[in-house]
Coordinates of C-alpha atoms and ligand atoms in Angstrom, one line a residue:
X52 CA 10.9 101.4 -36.7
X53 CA 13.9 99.2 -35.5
X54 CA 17.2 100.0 -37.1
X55 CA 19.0 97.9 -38.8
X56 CA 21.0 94.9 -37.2
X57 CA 23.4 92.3 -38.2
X58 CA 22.2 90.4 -35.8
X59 CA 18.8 88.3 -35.8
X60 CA 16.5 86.5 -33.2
X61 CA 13.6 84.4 -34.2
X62 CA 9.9 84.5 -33.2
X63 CA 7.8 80.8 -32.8
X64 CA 4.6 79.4 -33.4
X65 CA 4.6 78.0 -29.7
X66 CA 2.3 75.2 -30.7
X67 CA 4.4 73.5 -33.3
X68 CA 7.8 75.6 -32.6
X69 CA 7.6 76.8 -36.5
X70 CA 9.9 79.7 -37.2
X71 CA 7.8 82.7 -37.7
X72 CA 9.8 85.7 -38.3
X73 CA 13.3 86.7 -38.0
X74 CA 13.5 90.1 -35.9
X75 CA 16.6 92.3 -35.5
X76 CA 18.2 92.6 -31.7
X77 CA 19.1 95.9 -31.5
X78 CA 22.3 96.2 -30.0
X79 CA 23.5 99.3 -27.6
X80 CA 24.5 102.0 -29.6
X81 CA 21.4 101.6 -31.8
X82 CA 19.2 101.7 -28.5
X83 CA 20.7 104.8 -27.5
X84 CA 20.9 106.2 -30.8
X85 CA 16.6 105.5 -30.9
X86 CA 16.2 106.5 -27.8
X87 CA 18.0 110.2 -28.7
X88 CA 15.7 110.1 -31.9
X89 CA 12.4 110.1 -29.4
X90 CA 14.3 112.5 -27.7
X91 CA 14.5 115.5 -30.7
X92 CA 10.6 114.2 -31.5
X93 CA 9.7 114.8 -28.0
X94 CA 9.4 118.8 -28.3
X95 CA 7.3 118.9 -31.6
X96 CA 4.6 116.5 -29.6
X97 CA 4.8 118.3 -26.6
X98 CA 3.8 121.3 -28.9
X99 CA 1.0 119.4 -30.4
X100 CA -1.1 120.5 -27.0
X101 CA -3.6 117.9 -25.7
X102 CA -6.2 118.4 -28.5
X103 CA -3.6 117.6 -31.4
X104 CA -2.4 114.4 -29.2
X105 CA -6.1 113.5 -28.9
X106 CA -6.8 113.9 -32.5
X107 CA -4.0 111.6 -33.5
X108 CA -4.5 109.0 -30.6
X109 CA -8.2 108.2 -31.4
X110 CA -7.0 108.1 -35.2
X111 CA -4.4 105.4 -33.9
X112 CA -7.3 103.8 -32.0
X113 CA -9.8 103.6 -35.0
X114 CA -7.1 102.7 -37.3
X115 CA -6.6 99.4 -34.7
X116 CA -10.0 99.1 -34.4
X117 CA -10.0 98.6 -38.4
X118 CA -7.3 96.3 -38.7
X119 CA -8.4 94.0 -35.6
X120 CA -8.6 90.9 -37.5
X121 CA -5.2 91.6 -39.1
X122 CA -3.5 92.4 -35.5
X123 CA -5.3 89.7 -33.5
X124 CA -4.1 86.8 -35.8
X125 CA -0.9 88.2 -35.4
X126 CA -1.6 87.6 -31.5
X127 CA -2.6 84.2 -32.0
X128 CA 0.3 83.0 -34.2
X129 CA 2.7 84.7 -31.6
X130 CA 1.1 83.8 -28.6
X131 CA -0.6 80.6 -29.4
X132 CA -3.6 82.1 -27.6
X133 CA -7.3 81.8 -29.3
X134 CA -8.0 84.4 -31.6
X135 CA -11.5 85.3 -30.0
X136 CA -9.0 85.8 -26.5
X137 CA -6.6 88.0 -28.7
X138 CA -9.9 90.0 -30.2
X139 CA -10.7 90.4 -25.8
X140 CA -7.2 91.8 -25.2
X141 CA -6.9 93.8 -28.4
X142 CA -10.5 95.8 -27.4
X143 CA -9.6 96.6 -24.1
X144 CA -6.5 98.3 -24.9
X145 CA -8.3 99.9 -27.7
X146 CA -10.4 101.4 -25.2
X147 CA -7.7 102.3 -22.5
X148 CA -6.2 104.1 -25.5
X149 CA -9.1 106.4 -25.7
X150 CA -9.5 107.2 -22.3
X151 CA -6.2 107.9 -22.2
X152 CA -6.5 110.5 -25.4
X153 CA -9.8 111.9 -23.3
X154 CA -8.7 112.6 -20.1
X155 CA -4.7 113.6 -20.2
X156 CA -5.6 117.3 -20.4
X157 CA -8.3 117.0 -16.8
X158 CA -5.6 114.7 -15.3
X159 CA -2.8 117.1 -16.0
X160 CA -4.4 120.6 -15.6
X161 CA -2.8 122.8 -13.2
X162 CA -3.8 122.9 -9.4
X163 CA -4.2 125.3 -7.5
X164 CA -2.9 125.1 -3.6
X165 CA -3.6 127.2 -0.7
X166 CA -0.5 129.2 0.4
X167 CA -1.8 129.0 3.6
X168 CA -2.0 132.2 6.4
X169 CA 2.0 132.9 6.7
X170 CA 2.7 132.8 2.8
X171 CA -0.6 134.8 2.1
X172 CA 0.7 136.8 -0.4
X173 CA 1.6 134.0 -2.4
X174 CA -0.3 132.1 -5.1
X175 CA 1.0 128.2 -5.1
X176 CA 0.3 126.2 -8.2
X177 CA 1.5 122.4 -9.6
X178 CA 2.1 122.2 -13.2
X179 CA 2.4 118.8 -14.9
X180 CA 5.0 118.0 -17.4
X181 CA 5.8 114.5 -19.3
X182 CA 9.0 113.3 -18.1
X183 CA 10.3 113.6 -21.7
X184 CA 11.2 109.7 -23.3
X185 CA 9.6 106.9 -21.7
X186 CA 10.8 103.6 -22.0
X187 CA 8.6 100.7 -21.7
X188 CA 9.5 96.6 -21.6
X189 CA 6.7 94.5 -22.5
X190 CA 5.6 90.9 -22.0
X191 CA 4.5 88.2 -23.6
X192 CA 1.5 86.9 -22.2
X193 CA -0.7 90.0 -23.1
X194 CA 1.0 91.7 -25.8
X195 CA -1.2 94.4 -26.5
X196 CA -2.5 95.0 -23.4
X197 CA -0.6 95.3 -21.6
X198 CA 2.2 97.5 -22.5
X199 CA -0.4 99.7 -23.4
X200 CA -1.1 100.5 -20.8
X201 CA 1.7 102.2 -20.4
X202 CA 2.3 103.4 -23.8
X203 CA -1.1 105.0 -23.9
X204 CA -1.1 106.7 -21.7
X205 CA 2.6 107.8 -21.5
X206 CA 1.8 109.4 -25.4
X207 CA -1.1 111.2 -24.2
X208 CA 1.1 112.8 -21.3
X209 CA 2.4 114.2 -24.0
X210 CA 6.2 111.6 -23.7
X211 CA 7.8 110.0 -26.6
X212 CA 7.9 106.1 -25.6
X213 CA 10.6 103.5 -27.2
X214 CA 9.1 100.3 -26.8
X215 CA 11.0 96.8 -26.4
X216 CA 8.7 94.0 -26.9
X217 CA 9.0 90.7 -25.3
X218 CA 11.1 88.5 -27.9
X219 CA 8.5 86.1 -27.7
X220 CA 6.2 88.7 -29.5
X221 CA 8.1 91.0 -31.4
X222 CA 6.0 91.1 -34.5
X223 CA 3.3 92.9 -32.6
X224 CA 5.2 95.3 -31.1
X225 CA 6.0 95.8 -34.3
X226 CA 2.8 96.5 -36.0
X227 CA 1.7 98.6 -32.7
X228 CA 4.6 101.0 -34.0
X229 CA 3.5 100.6 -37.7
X230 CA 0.4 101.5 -36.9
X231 CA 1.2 104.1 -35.1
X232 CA 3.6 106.0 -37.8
X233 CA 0.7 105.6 -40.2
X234 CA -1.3 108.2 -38.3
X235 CA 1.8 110.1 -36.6
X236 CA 2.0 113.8 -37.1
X237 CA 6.1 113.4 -37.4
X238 CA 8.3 110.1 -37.3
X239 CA 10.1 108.7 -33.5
X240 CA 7.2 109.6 -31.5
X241 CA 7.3 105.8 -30.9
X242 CA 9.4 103.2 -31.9
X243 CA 9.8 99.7 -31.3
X244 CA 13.0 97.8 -30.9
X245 CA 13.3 94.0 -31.0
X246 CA 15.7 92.1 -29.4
X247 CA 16.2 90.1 -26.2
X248 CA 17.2 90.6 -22.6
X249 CA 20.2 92.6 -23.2
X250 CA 17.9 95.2 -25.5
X251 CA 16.0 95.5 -22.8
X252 CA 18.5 96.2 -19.8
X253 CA 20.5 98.4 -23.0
X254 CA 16.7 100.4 -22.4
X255 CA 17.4 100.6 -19.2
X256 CA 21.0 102.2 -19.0
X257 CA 19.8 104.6 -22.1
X258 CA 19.1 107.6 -19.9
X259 CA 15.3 107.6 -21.0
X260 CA 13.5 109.7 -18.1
X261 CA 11.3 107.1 -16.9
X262 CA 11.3 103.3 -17.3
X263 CA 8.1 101.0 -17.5
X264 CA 8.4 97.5 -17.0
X265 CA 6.0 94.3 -17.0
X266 CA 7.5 91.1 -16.6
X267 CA 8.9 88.5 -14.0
X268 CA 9.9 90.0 -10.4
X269 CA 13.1 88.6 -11.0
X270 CA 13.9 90.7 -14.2
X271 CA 11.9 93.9 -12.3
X272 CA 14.6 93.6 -9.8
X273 CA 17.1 93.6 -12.4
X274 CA 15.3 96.4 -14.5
X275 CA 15.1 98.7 -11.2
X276 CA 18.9 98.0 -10.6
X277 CA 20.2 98.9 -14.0
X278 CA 18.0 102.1 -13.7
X279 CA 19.4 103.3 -10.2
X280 CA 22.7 103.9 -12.3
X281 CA 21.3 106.5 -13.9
X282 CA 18.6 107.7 -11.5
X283 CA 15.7 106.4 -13.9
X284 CA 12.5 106.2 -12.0
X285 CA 10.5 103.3 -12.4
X286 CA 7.0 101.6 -12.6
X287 CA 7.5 97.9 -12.3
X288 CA 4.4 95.4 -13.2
X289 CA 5.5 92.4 -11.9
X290 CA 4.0 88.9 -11.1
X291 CA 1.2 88.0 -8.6
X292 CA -0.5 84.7 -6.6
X293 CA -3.7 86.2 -6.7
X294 CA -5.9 84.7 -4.0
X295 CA -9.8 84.2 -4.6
X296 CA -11.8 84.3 -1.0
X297 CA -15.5 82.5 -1.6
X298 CA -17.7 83.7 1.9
X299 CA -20.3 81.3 3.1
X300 CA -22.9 83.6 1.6
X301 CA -21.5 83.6 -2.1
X302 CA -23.3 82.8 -5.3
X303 CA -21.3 79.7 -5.6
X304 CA -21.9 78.7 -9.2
X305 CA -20.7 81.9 -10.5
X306 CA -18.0 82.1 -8.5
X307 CA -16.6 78.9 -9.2
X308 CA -17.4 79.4 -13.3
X309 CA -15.3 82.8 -12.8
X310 CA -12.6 81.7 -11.2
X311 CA -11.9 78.6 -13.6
X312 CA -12.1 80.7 -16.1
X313 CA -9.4 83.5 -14.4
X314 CA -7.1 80.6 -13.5
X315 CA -7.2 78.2 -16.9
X316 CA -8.1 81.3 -19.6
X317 CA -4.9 81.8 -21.5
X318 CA -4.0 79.0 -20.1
X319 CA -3.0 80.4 -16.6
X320 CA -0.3 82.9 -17.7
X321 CA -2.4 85.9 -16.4
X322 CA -0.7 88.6 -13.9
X323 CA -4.0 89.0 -12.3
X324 CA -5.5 85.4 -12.8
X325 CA -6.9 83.5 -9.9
X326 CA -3.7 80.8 -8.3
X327 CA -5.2 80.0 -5.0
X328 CA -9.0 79.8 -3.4
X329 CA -10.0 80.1 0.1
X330 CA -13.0 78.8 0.2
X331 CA -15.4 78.9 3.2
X332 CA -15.4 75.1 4.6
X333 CA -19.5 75.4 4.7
X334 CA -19.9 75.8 0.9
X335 CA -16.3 74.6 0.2
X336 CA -17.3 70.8 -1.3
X337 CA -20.2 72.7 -3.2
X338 CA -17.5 75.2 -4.7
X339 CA -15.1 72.3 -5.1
X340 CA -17.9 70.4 -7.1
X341 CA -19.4 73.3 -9.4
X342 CA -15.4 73.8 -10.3
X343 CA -14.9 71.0 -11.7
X344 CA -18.0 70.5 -13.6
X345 CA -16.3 73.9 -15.3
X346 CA -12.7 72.9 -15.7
X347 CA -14.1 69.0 -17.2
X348 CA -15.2 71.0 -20.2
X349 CA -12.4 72.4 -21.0
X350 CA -9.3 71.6 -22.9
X351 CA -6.1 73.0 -24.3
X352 CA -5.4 73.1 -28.0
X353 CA -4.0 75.3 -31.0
X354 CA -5.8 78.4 -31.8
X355 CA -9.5 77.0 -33.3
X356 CA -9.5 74.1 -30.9
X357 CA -8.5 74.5 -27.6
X358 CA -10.0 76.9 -24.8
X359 CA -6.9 78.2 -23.9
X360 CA -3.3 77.6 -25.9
X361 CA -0.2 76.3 -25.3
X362 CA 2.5 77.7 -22.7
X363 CA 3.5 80.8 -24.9
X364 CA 7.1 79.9 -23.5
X365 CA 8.4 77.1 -23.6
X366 CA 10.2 77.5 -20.4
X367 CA 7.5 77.6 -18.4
X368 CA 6.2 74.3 -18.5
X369 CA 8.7 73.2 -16.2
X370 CA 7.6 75.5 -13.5
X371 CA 4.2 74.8 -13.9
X372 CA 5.2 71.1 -13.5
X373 CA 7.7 71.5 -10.7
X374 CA 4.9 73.2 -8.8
X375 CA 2.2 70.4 -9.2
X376 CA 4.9 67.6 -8.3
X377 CA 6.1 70.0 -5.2
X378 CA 2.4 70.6 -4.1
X379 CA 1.6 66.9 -4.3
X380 CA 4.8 65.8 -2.5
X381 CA 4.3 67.9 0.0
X382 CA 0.3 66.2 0.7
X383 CA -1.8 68.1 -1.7
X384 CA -4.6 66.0 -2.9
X385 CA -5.6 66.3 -7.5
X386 CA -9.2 66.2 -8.0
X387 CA -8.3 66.6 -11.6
X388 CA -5.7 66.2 -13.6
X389 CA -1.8 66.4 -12.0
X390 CA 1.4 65.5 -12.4
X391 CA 0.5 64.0 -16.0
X392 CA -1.3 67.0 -17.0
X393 CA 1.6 68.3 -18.3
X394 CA 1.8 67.5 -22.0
X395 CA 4.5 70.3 -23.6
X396 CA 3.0 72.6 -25.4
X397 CA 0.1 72.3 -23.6
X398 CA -1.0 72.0 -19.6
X399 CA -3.8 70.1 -19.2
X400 CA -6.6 72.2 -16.4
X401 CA -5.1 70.9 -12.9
X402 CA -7.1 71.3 -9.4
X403 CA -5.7 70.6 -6.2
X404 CA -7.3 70.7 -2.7
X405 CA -5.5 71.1 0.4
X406 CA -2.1 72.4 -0.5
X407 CA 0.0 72.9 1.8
X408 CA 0.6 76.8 2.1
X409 CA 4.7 76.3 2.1
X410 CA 4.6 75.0 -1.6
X411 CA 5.4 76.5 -4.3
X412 CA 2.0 76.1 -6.1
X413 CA 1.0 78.5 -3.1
X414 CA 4.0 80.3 -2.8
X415 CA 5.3 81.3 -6.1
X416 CA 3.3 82.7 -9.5
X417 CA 2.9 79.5 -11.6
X418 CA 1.6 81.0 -14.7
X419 CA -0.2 77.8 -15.8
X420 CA -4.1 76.4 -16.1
X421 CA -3.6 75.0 -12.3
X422 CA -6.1 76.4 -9.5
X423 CA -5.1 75.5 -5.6
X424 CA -8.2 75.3 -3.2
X425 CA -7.9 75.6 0.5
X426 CA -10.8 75.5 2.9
X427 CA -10.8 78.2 5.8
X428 CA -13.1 78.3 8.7
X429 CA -13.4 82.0 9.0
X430 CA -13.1 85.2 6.5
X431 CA -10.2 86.3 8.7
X432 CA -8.3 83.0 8.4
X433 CA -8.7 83.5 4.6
X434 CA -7.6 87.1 4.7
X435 CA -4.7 86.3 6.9
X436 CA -3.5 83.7 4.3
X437 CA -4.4 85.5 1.4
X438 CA -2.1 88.4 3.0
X439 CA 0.7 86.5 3.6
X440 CA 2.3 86.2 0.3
X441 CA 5.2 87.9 -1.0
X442 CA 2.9 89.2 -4.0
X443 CA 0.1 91.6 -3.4
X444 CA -1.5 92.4 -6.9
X445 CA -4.9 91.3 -7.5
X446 CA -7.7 89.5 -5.4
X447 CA -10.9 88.3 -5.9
X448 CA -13.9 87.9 -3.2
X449 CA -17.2 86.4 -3.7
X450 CA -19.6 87.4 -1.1
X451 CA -23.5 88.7 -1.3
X452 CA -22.3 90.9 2.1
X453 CA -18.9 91.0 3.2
X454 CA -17.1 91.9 0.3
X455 CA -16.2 95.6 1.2
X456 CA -15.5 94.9 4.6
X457 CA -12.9 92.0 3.5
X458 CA -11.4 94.5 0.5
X459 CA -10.5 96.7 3.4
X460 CA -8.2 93.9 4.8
X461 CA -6.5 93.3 2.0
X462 CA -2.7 94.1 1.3
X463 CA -2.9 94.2 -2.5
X464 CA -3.4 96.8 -5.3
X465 CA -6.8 96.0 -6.7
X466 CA -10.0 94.0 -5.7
X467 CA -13.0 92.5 -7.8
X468 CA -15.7 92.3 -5.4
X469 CA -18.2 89.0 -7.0
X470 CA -16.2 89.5 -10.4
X471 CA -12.9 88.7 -11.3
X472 CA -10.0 91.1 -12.9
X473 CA -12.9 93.6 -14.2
X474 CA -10.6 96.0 -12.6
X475 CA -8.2 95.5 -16.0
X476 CA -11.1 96.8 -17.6
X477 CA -12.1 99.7 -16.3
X478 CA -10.0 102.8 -17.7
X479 CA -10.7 105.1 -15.1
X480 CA -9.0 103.1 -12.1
X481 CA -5.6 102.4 -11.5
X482 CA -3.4 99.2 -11.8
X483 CA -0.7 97.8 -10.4
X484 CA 0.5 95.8 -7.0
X485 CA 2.1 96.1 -3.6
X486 CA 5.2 93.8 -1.9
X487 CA 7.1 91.9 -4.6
X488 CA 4.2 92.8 -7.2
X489 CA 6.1 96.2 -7.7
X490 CA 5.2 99.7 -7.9
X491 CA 3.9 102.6 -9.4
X492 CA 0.6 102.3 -11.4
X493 CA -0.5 102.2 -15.3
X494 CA -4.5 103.3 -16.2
X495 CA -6.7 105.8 -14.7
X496 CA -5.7 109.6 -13.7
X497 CA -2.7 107.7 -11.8
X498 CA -1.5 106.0 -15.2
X499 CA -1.0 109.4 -16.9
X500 CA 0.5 111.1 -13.5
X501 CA 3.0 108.0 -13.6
X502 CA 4.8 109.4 -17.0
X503 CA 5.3 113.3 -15.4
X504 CA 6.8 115.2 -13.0
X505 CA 5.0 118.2 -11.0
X506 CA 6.3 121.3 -11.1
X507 CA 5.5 123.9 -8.5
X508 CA 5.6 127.4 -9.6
X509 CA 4.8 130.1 -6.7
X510 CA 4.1 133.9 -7.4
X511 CA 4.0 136.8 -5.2
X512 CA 0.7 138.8 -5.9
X513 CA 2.1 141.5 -3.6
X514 CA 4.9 142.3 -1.0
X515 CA 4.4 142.0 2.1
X516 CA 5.8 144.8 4.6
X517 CA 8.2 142.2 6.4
X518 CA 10.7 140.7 4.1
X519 CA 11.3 137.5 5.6
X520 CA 14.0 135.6 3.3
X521 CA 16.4 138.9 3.5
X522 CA 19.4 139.9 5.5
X523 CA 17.7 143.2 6.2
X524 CA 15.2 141.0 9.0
X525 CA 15.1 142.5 12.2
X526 CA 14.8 141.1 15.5
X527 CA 11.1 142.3 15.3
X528 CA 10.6 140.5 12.7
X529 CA 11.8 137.6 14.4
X530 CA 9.4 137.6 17.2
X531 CA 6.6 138.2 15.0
X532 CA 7.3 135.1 12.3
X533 CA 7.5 132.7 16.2
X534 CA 3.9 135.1 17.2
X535 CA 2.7 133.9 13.8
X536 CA 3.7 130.3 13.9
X537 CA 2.4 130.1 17.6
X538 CA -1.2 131.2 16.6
X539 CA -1.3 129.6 13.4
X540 CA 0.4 126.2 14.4
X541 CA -0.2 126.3 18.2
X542 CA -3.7 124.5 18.2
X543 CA -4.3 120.5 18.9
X544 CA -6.7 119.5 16.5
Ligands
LIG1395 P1 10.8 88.5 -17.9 O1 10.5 89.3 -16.7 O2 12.2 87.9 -18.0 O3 10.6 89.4 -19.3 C1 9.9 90.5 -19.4 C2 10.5 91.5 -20.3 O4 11.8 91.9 -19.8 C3 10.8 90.9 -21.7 O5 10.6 91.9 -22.7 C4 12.3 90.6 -21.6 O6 12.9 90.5 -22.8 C5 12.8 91.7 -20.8 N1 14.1 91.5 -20.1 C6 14.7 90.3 -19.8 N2 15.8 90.5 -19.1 C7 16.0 91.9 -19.0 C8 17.0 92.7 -18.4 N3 18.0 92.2 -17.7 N4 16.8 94.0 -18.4 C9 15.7 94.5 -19.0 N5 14.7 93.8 -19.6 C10 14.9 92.5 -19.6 O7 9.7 87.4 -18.1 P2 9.8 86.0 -18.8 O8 9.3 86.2 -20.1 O9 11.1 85.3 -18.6 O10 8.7 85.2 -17.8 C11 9.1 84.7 -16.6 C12 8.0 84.8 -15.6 O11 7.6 86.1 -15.4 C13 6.8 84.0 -15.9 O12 6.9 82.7 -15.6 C14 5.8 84.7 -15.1 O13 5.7 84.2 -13.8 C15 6.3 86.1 -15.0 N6 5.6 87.0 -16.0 C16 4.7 87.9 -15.5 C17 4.1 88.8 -16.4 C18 3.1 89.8 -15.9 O14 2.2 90.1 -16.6 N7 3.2 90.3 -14.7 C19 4.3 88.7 -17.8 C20 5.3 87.8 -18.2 C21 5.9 87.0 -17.3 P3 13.1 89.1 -23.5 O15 11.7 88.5 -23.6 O16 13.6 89.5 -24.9 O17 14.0 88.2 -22.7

């Protein structure tokens, strides 16, 4: 639960701007002062073991499960975003929580290494431990989601998390830690915090033992700054300009239907969503055509009667509109919609052809219903381009044979091969991005290994005759450790 503050921020109805809440911002001393209250709850879940985590984790999940419609609305209000998208989000972190709870103990049970021929007498294993109190700094545009994919699977690590929500959506963070207490063995085993940017970097300087972020790369950069003051690793989950690369021999129509629907579903502000298309030039005014008949049927509206919502912050809308005007100044050609598509709240579904690769709209994360198509005359040219972005997140190909082979070539953290961001969905594997997209990963074995620290405990079985690490080594000794190292080392291949 937050503490108590003097001082208030306001969450909006993004559609209309209607106040919906007043939250508290949490100022320094009371971030540090919940941060040192996960701390003393950290032991006593530690102590629960995996089993007693598990228990209480698929309780938490079940109780979400039960109070979806409740949650999701709360979503929608926040977000603007349709319910029935809310009710998407909310079930697949419902079921990253559980694979979480399932497979923390596998993930984290000791290994055994060889000692290898010199050490023999040795037996080498790698403990895992949760770093202790994990902080995590949510977003917006998915706010269940996607900070639970770190908070899930930072709790069944076995870490306490303190959780700053994006100001834009505090009530949910909010009701995530509700929830939560309602099934908790023992209070502060996670807490939410509301406030605004300074809560957040306040997080950051707190001395928690490991720091997850999700936000712009901007404030990642900022986030990974404040944390080197106090040595606080991070796992940054930044933005992306994910590329979509359509091969000659692609099932066009489904491509073109899925990539709409990455690039204009919550109205564009997706991490992973489709921003650019390479398209092979063969099939290109086939893809081009099968696009739009997609995007003409949709529209953007409030919650019950649009596809997709408004821009859930109102700051946006002038990037998304600087980077159609930049695209189209530059030579880029609208097939639909454009500089007039931009009606705040709402973005109207843009698609340009033939931007020019030095714009923004191809350059930077636009966050809006806009898709850029370019036609390439090879895979290669489209793998070169698609590579040469600052951002390396997500990808999508669309080929009936060459997808491997071009998922190879890619410089990016995760790759549908004729899907798109199914990877989000799938507990088992991990997430997260390369180059400005950040570092570290949430989900899968990785996720969990992300919130602790190995700890390598070796044990002598039995003494060996030569004491190595001792003043009493002789010179005989000497020759035989180089004898050793010659026989055992000594060999190419
Ligand atoms: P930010 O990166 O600024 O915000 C993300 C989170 O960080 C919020 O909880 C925010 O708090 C917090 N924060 C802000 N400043 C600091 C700080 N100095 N130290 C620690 N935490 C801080 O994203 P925005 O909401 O401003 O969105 C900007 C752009 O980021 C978007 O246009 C989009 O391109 C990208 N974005 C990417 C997301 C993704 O999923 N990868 C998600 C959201 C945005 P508060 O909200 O209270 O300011």
């Amino acid at each position: 639960m937050t503490t108590l503050s003097s001082a208030t921020f306001a969450s909006h109805y993004p559609v209309t701007g209607e106040v919906l809440a007043e939250y508290p911002i949490t100022d320094r001393d009371q971030v540090i002062a919940a941060v040192a209250r996960a701390r003393a709850a950290s032991a006593a879940w530690q102590n629960l073991g995996f089993a007693g985590r598990r228990k209480v984790l698929l309780k938490w999940s079940n109780l979400l499960i039960t109070k979806l419609d409740e949650i999701t609305e709360l979503v929608s209000r926040e977000t603007g975003k349709p319910v029935s998208d809310a009710k998407l989000e909310a079930s697949l972190a419902v079921g990253h929580l559980g694979w979480a709870a399932r497979h923390a103990e596998g993930v984290m049970r000791t290994s055994h290494r060889s000692p290898g021929a010199l050490m023999a007498n040795m037996s080498a294993t790698v403990e895992r431990s949760p770093v202790g109190v994990v902080g995590v700094i949510g977003p917006w545009n998915y706010p269940i989601f996607t900070p639970m994919g770190s908070i899930s699977y930072a709790l069944a690590a076995g870490n306490t998390v303190v959780f700053k929500p994006s100001e834009y959506t505090p009530g949910v963070g909010m009701v995530l830690a509700q929830t939560f207490a309602e099934v908790a063995p023992l209070a502060d085993i996670f807490i939410c915090i509301t406030g605004l940017g300074a809560t957040g970097k306040d997080l950051c300087e707190s001395g928690v033992d490991k720091l997850a972020f999700t936000g712009s790369t901007r404030t990642a950069k900022l986030v990974a700054a404040s944390c080197a003051t106090t040595m606080t690793p991070v796992v940054l989950e930044c933005g992306g300009k994910d590329p979509v690369i359509v091969a000659a021999d692609a099932d066009i129509k489904r491509a073109a239907d899925a990539t709409i629907w990455s690039a204009m579903s919550n109205a564009g502000q997706t991490c992973i969503g489709a921003e650019r298309v390479y398209v092979h030039e063969s099939v290109a005014d086939k893809f081009i055509e099968e696009a739009l008949k997609v995007a003409r049927k949709i529209h953007p509206g409030a919650p019950g009667v649009g596809n997709y919502g408004p821009a859930t912050m109102p700051s946006q809308i002038n990037v998304i509109q600087g980077h159609i005007d930049d695209a189209l100044a530059k030579g880029a050609k609208a097939v639909m919609g454009g500089s007039d598509s931009v009606k705040a709240p709402f973005v109207e579904p843009v698609i340009l052809l033939d931007v020019p690769e030095n714009s923004t709209a191809m350059t930077d994360e636009t966050f809006g219903p806009t898709i850029a198509i370019n036609r390439v005359k090879s895979m290669d040219e489209a793998i070169a381009l698609s590579n040469a972005s600052k951002y390396g997140l997500g990808s999508s190909i669309w080929s009936k044979r060459q997808g491997k082979k071009i998922a190879r070539q890619l410089h990016c953290g995760m790759v549908a091969i004729n899907s798109t961001i199914s990877f989000a969905a799938i507990a088992s594997v991990p997430f997260g991005g390369v180059k400005d997209s950040g570092y570290g990963r949430i989900h899968g074995p990785e996720g969990i290994l992300e919130f602790t620290y190995p700890r390598t405990v070796v044990r002598a079985r039995f003494q060996l005759p030569i004491a190595f690490t001792s003043f009493k080594r002789t010179k005989g000794n000497d020759k035989l450790i180089v004898t050793l190292t010659r026989m055992l080392n000594g060999r190419l291949g």
